[in-house]
Structure formats: C-alpha cells, structure tokens
PDB file of C-alpha atoms in Angstrom:
ATOM      1  CA  MET X 258     -10.267  20.281  -7.648  1.00  0.00           C
ATOM      2  CA  ARG X 259      -8.081  20.863 -10.700  1.00  0.00           C
ATOM      3  CA  ASP X 260      -7.301  24.421  -9.598  1.00  0.00           C
ATOM      4  CA  LEU X 261      -6.341  23.355  -6.075  1.00  0.00           C
ATOM      5  CA  ILE X 262      -4.097  20.519  -7.247  1.00  0.00           C
ATOM      6  CA  HIS X 263      -2.407  22.740  -9.816  1.00  0.00           C
ATOM      7  CA  ALA X 264      -1.962  25.484  -7.227  1.00  0.00           C
ATOM      8  CA  LEU X 265      -0.149  23.022  -4.986  1.00  0.00           C
ATOM      9  CA  LYS X 266       1.966  21.225  -7.604  1.00  0.00           C
ATOM     10  CA  TYR X 267       2.831  23.952 -10.052  1.00  0.00           C
ATOM     11  CA  ASP X 268       2.282  27.242  -8.247  1.00  0.00           C
ATOM     12  CA  ARG X 269       3.873  25.812  -5.083  1.00  0.00           C
ATOM     13  CA  LEU X 270       1.080  27.119  -2.860  1.00  0.00           C
ATOM     14  CA  ARG X 271       1.731  24.707  -0.013  1.00  0.00           C
ATOM     15  CA  PRO X 272      -1.206  25.931   2.139  1.00  0.00           C
ATOM     16  CA  ALA X 273      -3.506  24.262  -0.437  1.00  0.00           C
ATOM     17  CA  ALA X 274      -2.288  20.928   0.960  1.00  0.00           C
ATOM     18  CA  ARG X 275      -4.339  21.435   4.117  1.00  0.00           C
ATOM     19  CA  GLN X 276      -7.684  21.590   2.325  1.00  0.00           C
ATOM     20  CA  LEU X 277      -6.717  18.864  -0.136  1.00  0.00           C
ATOM     21  CA  GLY X 278      -5.431  16.681   2.696  1.00  0.00           C
ATOM     22  CA  ALA X 279      -8.783  16.988   4.468  1.00  0.00           C
ATOM     23  CA  MET X 280     -10.516  15.949   1.241  1.00  0.00           C
ATOM     24  CA  LEU X 281      -8.172  12.981   0.916  1.00  0.00           C
ATOM     25  CA  ALA X 282      -8.921  11.992   4.516  1.00  0.00           C
ATOM     26  CA  SER X 283     -12.647  11.917   3.751  1.00  0.00           C
ATOM     27  CA  ALA X 284     -11.898   9.515   0.894  1.00  0.00           C
ATOM     28  CA  ILE X 285      -9.502   7.323   2.893  1.00  0.00           C
ATOM     29  CA  VAL X 286     -11.934   6.950   5.803  1.00  0.00           C
ATOM     30  CA  GLN X 287     -14.226   5.044   3.431  1.00  0.00           C
ATOM     31  CA  LEU X 288     -11.648   2.239   3.506  1.00  0.00           C
ATOM     32  CA  GLN X 289     -11.820   1.815   7.268  1.00  0.00           C
ATOM     33  CA  PRO X 290     -14.537  -0.873   7.425  1.00  0.00           C
ATOM     34  CA  GLU X 291     -12.480  -3.268   5.270  1.00  0.00           C
ATOM     35  CA  ALA X 292      -8.880  -2.059   5.622  1.00  0.00           C
ATOM     36  CA  PRO X 293      -6.434  -3.405   8.237  1.00  0.00           C
ATOM     37  CA  MET X 294      -6.327  -1.527  11.541  1.00  0.00           C
ATOM     38  CA  GLU X 295      -2.607  -0.832  11.195  1.00  0.00           C
ATOM     39  CA  MET X 296      -1.073   0.464   7.961  1.00  0.00           C
ATOM     40  CA  LEU X 297       2.048   2.205   6.726  1.00  0.00           C
ATOM     41  CA  VAL X 298       1.120   5.252   4.662  1.00  0.00           C
ATOM     42  CA  VAL X 299       3.529   5.542   1.743  1.00  0.00           C
ATOM     43  CA  PRO X 300       3.357   8.589  -0.544  1.00  0.00           C
ATOM     44  CA  VAL X 301       4.328   8.044  -4.170  1.00  0.00           C
ATOM     45  CA  PRO X 302       7.820   9.556  -4.307  1.00  0.00           C
ATOM     46  CA  LEU X 303       9.268  12.090  -6.700  1.00  0.00           C
ATOM     47  CA  HIS X 304      12.731  11.661  -8.142  1.00  0.00           C
ATOM     48  CA  ARG X 305      15.218  13.755  -6.172  1.00  0.00           C
ATOM     49  CA  ALA X 306      15.749  16.104  -9.133  1.00  0.00           C
ATOM     50  CA  ARG X 307      12.009  16.807  -9.415  1.00  0.00           C
ATOM     51  CA  ARG X 308      11.693  17.189  -5.649  1.00  0.00           C
ATOM     52  CA  THR X 309      14.579  19.682  -5.598  1.00  0.00           C
ATOM     53  CA  GLU X 310      12.976  21.640  -8.435  1.00  0.00           C
ATOM     54  CA  ARG X 311       9.530  21.722  -6.788  1.00  0.00           C
ATOM     55  CA  GLY X 312      10.790  22.016  -3.221  1.00  0.00           C
ATOM     56  CA  PHE X 313       8.449  19.337  -1.844  1.00  0.00           C
ATOM     57  CA  ASN X 314       6.596  16.144  -2.712  1.00  0.00           C
ATOM     58  CA  GLN X 315       2.884  16.925  -2.990  1.00  0.00           C
ATOM     59  CA  ALA X 316       1.884  13.312  -2.231  1.00  0.00           C
ATOM     60  CA  ARG X 317       3.820  13.452   1.044  1.00  0.00           C
ATOM     61  CA  LEU X 318       2.170  16.750   2.051  1.00  0.00           C
ATOM     62  CA  LEU X 319      -1.275  15.349   1.261  1.00  0.00           C
ATOM     63  CA  ALA X 320      -0.582  12.136   3.176  1.00  0.00           C
ATOM     64  CA  ALA X 321       0.656  14.022   6.248  1.00  0.00           C
ATOM     65  CA  GLU X 322      -2.383  16.330   6.268  1.00  0.00           C
ATOM     66  CA  ALA X 323      -4.778  13.401   5.763  1.00  0.00           C
ATOM     67  CA  ILE X 324      -3.207  11.430   8.626  1.00  0.00           C
ATOM     68  CA  ALA X 325      -3.556  14.431  10.947  1.00  0.00           C
ATOM     69  CA  VAL X 326      -7.281  14.595  10.171  1.00  0.00           C
ATOM     70  CA  LEU X 327      -7.754  10.822  10.449  1.00  0.00           C
ATOM     71  CA  ARG X 328      -6.077  10.700  13.864  1.00  0.00           C
ATOM     72  CA  ARG X 329      -8.950  12.855  15.102  1.00  0.00           C
ATOM     73  CA  GLN X 330     -11.714  11.130  13.126  1.00  0.00           C
ATOM     74  CA  ALA X 331     -10.578   7.519  13.594  1.00  0.00           C
ATOM     75  CA  PRO X 332      -8.221   7.426  16.589  1.00  0.00           C
ATOM     76  CA  GLY X 333      -8.161   3.623  16.743  1.00  0.00           C
ATOM     77  CA  TRP X 334      -6.859   3.325  13.189  1.00  0.00           C
ATOM     78  CA  ARG X 335      -3.060   3.209  13.339  1.00  0.00           C
ATOM     79  CA  LEU X 336      -1.738   4.973  10.236  1.00  0.00           C
ATOM     80  CA  THR X 337       1.993   5.665  10.222  1.00  0.00           C
ATOM     81  CA  LEU X 338       3.586   7.944   7.635  1.00  0.00           C
ATOM     82  CA  ALA X 339       6.537   6.185   5.995  1.00  0.00           C
ATOM     83  CA  SER X 340       7.640   8.714   3.411  1.00  0.00           C
ATOM     84  CA  SER X 341      11.145   7.331   2.859  1.00  0.00           C
ATOM     85  CA  THR X 342      10.005   3.727   2.287  1.00  0.00           C
ATOM     86  CA  LEU X 343       9.596   3.976  -1.471  1.00  0.00           C
ATOM     87  CA  ILE X 344      12.291   5.460  -3.712  1.00  0.00           C
ATOM     88  CA  ARG X 345      12.016   6.579  -7.327  1.00  0.00           C
ATOM     89  CA  LEU X 346      15.132   5.212  -8.987  1.00  0.00           C
ATOM     90  CA  ARG X 347      15.092   7.354 -12.086  1.00  0.00           C
ATOM     91  CA  ALA X 348      13.635  10.591 -13.326  1.00  0.00           C
ATOM     92  CA  THR X 349      10.665   9.489 -15.399  1.00  0.00           C
ATOM     93  CA  GLU X 350       9.069  11.596 -18.081  1.00  0.00           C
ATOM     94  CA  SER X 351       5.953  13.489 -17.017  1.00  0.00           C
ATOM     95  CA  GLN X 352       2.946  11.196 -17.410  1.00  0.00           C
ATOM     96  CA  ALA X 353       0.804  14.046 -18.767  1.00  0.00           C
ATOM     97  CA  GLY X 354       0.074  13.564 -22.446  1.00  0.00           C
ATOM     98  CA  LEU X 355       1.304   9.957 -22.605  1.00  0.00           C
ATOM     99  CA  THR X 356      -0.818   7.062 -23.816  1.00  0.00           C
ATOM    100  CA  THR X 357      -1.707   4.228 -21.454  1.00  0.00           C
ATOM    101  CA  ARG X 358       1.065   2.030 -22.877  1.00  0.00           C
ATOM    102  CA  GLN X 359       3.611   4.872 -22.748  1.00  0.00           C
ATOM    103  CA  ARG X 360       2.696   5.565 -19.105  1.00  0.00           C
ATOM    104  CA  ARG X 361       3.196   1.903 -18.203  1.00  0.00           C
ATOM    105  CA  LEU X 362       6.597   1.747 -19.912  1.00  0.00           C
ATOM    106  CA  ASN X 363       7.608   5.105 -18.448  1.00  0.00           C
ATOM    107  CA  VAL X 364       7.306   3.894 -14.837  1.00  0.00           C
ATOM    108  CA  ARG X 365       8.324   0.261 -15.308  1.00  0.00           C
ATOM    109  CA  GLY X 366      11.074  -0.515 -12.799  1.00  0.00           C
ATOM    110  CA  ALA X 367      11.076   3.091 -11.586  1.00  0.00           C
ATOM    111  CA  PHE X 368      10.529   2.272  -7.899  1.00  0.00           C
ATOM    112  CA  THR X 369      12.328   0.339  -5.192  1.00  0.00           C
ATOM    113  CA  VAL X 370      11.943  -0.092  -1.451  1.00  0.00           C
ATOM    114  CA  SER X 371      14.650   1.440   0.736  1.00  0.00           C
ATOM    115  CA  ASP X 372      14.380  -1.155   3.524  1.00  0.00           C
ATOM    116  CA  PRO X 373      12.469  -4.338   2.630  1.00  0.00           C
ATOM    117  CA  ALA X 374      12.468  -5.450   6.282  1.00  0.00           C
ATOM    118  CA  ALA X 375      10.391  -2.370   7.150  1.00  0.00           C
ATOM    119  CA  VAL X 376       7.545  -3.418   4.809  1.00  0.00           C
ATOM    120  CA  ALA X 377       7.755  -7.209   5.124  1.00  0.00           C
ATOM    121  CA  GLY X 378       4.385  -8.507   6.287  1.00  0.00           C
ATOM    122  CA  ARG X 379       2.961  -4.975   6.578  1.00  0.00           C
ATOM    123  CA  HIS X 380      -0.187  -3.518   5.053  1.00  0.00           C
ATOM    124  CA  ILE X 381       0.528  -0.438   2.945  1.00  0.00           C
ATOM    125  CA  LEU X 382      -1.668   2.525   2.047  1.00  0.00           C
ATOM    126  CA  LEU X 383      -0.132   4.076  -1.068  1.00  0.00           C
ATOM    127  CA  VAL X 384      -1.122   7.725  -1.536  1.00  0.00           C
ATOM    128  CA  ASP X 385      -0.966   9.946  -4.612  1.00  0.00           C
ATOM    129  CA  ASP X 386      -2.743  13.054  -5.828  1.00  0.00           C
ATOM    130  CA  ILE X 387      -4.229  11.843  -9.127  1.00  0.00           C
ATOM    131  CA  LEU X 388      -4.861   8.431 -10.662  1.00  0.00           C
ATOM    132  CA  THR X 389      -5.165   8.396 -14.440  1.00  0.00           C
ATOM    133  CA  THR X 390      -4.434   4.962 -15.914  1.00  0.00           C
ATOM    134  CA  GLY X 391      -3.082   3.390 -12.729  1.00  0.00           C
ATOM    135  CA  ALA X 392       0.395   2.847 -14.245  1.00  0.00           C
ATOM    136  CA  THR X 393       2.241   4.657 -11.445  1.00  0.00           C
ATOM    137  CA  ALA X 394       0.168   2.971  -8.725  1.00  0.00           C
ATOM    138  CA  ARG X 395       0.788  -0.453 -10.283  1.00  0.00           C
ATOM    139  CA  ALA X 396       4.539   0.067 -10.575  1.00  0.00           C
ATOM    140  CA  ALA X 397       4.842   1.376  -7.011  1.00  0.00           C
ATOM    141  CA  SER X 398       2.611  -1.388  -5.628  1.00  0.00           C
ATOM    142  CA  ARG X 399       4.617  -4.039  -7.446  1.00  0.00           C
ATOM    143  CA  ALA X 400       7.828  -2.803  -5.828  1.00  0.00           C
ATOM    144  CA  LEU X 401       6.213  -2.897  -2.379  1.00  0.00           C
ATOM    145  CA  LEU X 402       4.805  -6.391  -2.873  1.00  0.00           C
ATOM    146  CA  GLN X 403       8.111  -7.699  -4.189  1.00  0.00           C
ATOM    147  CA  ALA X 404       9.742  -6.325  -1.034  1.00  0.00           C
ATOM    148  CA  GLY X 405       7.389  -8.446   1.058  1.00  0.00           C
ATOM    149  CA  ALA X 406       4.389  -6.207   1.823  1.00  0.00           C
ATOM    150  CA  GLU X 407       1.312  -8.200   2.829  1.00  0.00           C
ATOM    151  CA  SER X 408      -1.060  -5.948   0.883  1.00  0.00           C
ATOM    152  CA  VAL X 409      -1.177  -2.575  -0.849  1.00  0.00           C
ATOM    153  CA  TRP X 410      -4.185  -0.282  -0.810  1.00  0.00           C
ATOM    154  CA  VAL X 411      -4.249   2.802  -3.030  1.00  0.00           C
ATOM    155  CA  ALA X 412      -5.967   6.098  -2.233  1.00  0.00           C
ATOM    156  CA  THR X 413      -5.930   9.109  -4.520  1.00  0.00           C
ATOM    157  CA  LEU X 414      -7.377  12.563  -4.229  1.00  0.00           C
ATOM    158  CA  ALA X 415      -8.927  12.499  -7.688  1.00  0.00           C
ATOM    159  CA  ARG X 416      -9.193  10.369 -10.775  1.00  0.00           C
ATOM    160  CA  ALA X 417      -8.513  11.845 -14.187  1.00  0.00           C
ATOM    161  CA  ARG X 418     -10.629  10.675 -17.082  1.00  0.00           C
ATOM    162  CA  ARG X 419     -10.550  11.272 -20.776  1.00  0.00           C
ATOM    163  CA  VAL X 420     -13.349  13.324 -22.278  1.00  0.00           C
ATOM    164  CA  ASP X 421     -13.818  13.510 -26.037  1.00  0.00           C
ATOM    165  CA  HIS X 422     -15.268  16.658 -27.514  1.00  0.00           C
ATOM    166  CA  HIS X 423     -16.486  16.307 -31.130  1.00  0.00           C
ATOM    167  CA  ARG X 424     -16.747  19.465 -33.190  1.00  0.00           C
ATOM    168  CA  SER X 425     -17.926  19.572 -36.770  1.00  0.00           C
ATOM    169  CA  PHE X 426     -16.475  21.961 -39.300  1.00  0.00           C
ATOM    170  CA  ALA X 427     -17.606  22.777 -42.849  1.00  0.00           C
ATOM    171  CA  ALA X 428     -14.765  20.904 -44.537  1.00  0.00           C
ATOM    172  CA  SER X 429     -13.690  18.421 -41.890  1.00  0.00           C
ATOM    173  CA  GLU X 430     -14.344  16.977 -38.481  1.00  0.00           C
ATOM    174  CA  ARG X 431     -11.770  16.611 -35.740  1.00  0.00           C
ATOM    175  CA  THR X 432     -11.772  15.236 -32.231  1.00  0.00           C
ATOM    176  CA  GLU X 433     -10.327  17.097 -29.288  1.00  0.00           C
ATOM    177  CA  THR X 434      -9.375  15.049 -26.251  1.00  0.00           C
ATOM    178  CA  SER X 435      -8.737  16.560 -22.869  1.00  0.00           C
ATOM    179  CA  THR X 436      -8.246  15.244 -19.369  1.00  0.00           C
ATOM    180  CA  THR X 437     -10.570  16.291 -16.583  1.00  0.00           C
ATOM    181  CA  LEU X 438     -10.686  15.417 -12.911  1.00  0.00           C
ATOM    182  CA  THR X 439     -13.682  13.715 -11.438  1.00  0.00           C
ATOM    183  CA  ALA X 440     -15.424  15.560  -8.654  1.00  0.00           C
ATOM    184  CA  PRO X 441     -16.145  15.369  -5.813  1.00  0.00           C
ATOM    185  CA  VAL X 442     -13.154  13.707  -4.225  1.00  0.00           C
ATOM    186  CA  GLY X 443     -12.479  10.383  -5.887  1.00  0.00           C
ATOM    187  CA  LEU X 444     -11.314   7.317  -4.007  1.00  0.00           C
ATOM    188  CA  GLN X 445      -9.412   4.743  -5.964  1.00  0.00           C
ATOM    189  CA  HIS X 446      -8.452   1.693  -4.019  1.00  0.00           C
ATOM    190  CA  ALA X 447      -7.278  -1.763  -4.826  1.00  0.00           C
ATOM    191  CA  HIS X 448      -6.462  -4.480  -2.377  1.00  0.00           C
ATOM    192  CA  MET X 449      -3.392  -6.202  -3.737  1.00  0.00           C
ATOM    193  CA  ASN X 450      -1.392  -9.057  -2.357  1.00  0.00           C
ATOM    194  CA  ALA X 451       1.189 -11.496  -3.608  1.00  0.00           C
ATOM    195  CA  GLN X 452      -1.471 -14.040  -4.634  1.00  0.00           C
ATOM    196  CA  ASN X 453      -3.806 -11.668  -6.458  1.00  0.00           C
ATOM    197  CA  GLN X 454      -3.374  -9.594  -9.575  1.00  0.00           C
ATOM    198  CA  PRO X 455      -3.611  -5.836  -9.052  1.00  0.00           C
ATOM    199  CA  SER X 456      -6.978  -4.364  -9.875  1.00  0.00           C
ATOM    200  CA  PHE X 457      -7.441  -0.657 -10.603  1.00  0.00           C
TER     201      PHE X 457
END
C-alpha cells in the first residue's frame, strides 16, 4: 500500500490510481447500507502551487477511479464527483513529521467552499488518500458543514499509525518512531452534521 501511494504521489505514476481507486471503492462500498443514496464526492484539494508542481491531485484521481468502479457495483447509488467544491486557501506545510497539534494548527482555516449553494442540504463523501490524525479531514469537513452541507462522510484509502520501535544500546536507550500504513485497505468514516461533533 505504501509503495503504491508513494508511486502515485511522489513518482507521479498516474496508472497506479486505477488499482488504488478500485481498493478505495471496496472500502467505500461498506458505507452503502447506512450512507445516503445520493452524495457529492469531494476530494481533499491541493493548493494550486502544489497541484502545479505535482501535475494532478491524487485524491481527485482516486475519487474518479472509485466512482467508476462503484457505478458498476452499486448502480443505484448516486455518487457525483464535485472536485471543484472545496478549495485550499493557502499552501499548508506538509503534514508529514508534524505532531497532532501541529497538524491541527497547520490546516486550521485552510479550506473554503467555492459555491455554498451547491452543498447546502447535500450529503458529502470526502475522499483522501491517507488519514493520520484526522486534522485535514476535520478542517475540510468543518468548511463543508459551515457552508450548509447536511452531513459529511469521510473515506480514505489507508490509515497511518505510529509504531514505536525500542532498541537498547550498551550506554543508552532510544526510541525510534515511524509511520506505517494499515493494511489491507482501511476505511475511515465519520458521519458529521451540524448538530454533532465530528468523530474520527
């Protein structure tokens, strides 16, 4: 999973999006029994500078591939890609290596909705590649709810988790912390609405 995601994001191997999108679809379909029958699918956006540098938004590619699969698997479920709905207002620092608090501060107020009328009263499926602390998903969901969305559901391809490796040395002991991705495909979802607190 890590290799495929890195190949897509950093090596710009866009064909990897097809396989990853199919994996994401298999996670999203688990929501179908409880999710609304009609949803706007909103990929977490990149800032325009990052998108220009990378050449694409990986969350948008994954969402588009997943929707294509889900149209075959669940034809009655109306999922509409709305990739220009959410806008990243500023270029945030990369979340990699930041603490939970730093991640939350980094994305605070980073998102806005381009056309609030387009999301008012609608159910949203927010899509991203990886969920670590949930800071990005919370900030994006908050912007959508403030714009009038009825609910926000979050689906990610994988969830990163911290793993501590303890190694003893003759004179001292140190702790190495790394981030790994859970496998198989992880589904992170939270039903959020204006009355309830987000839960990730």
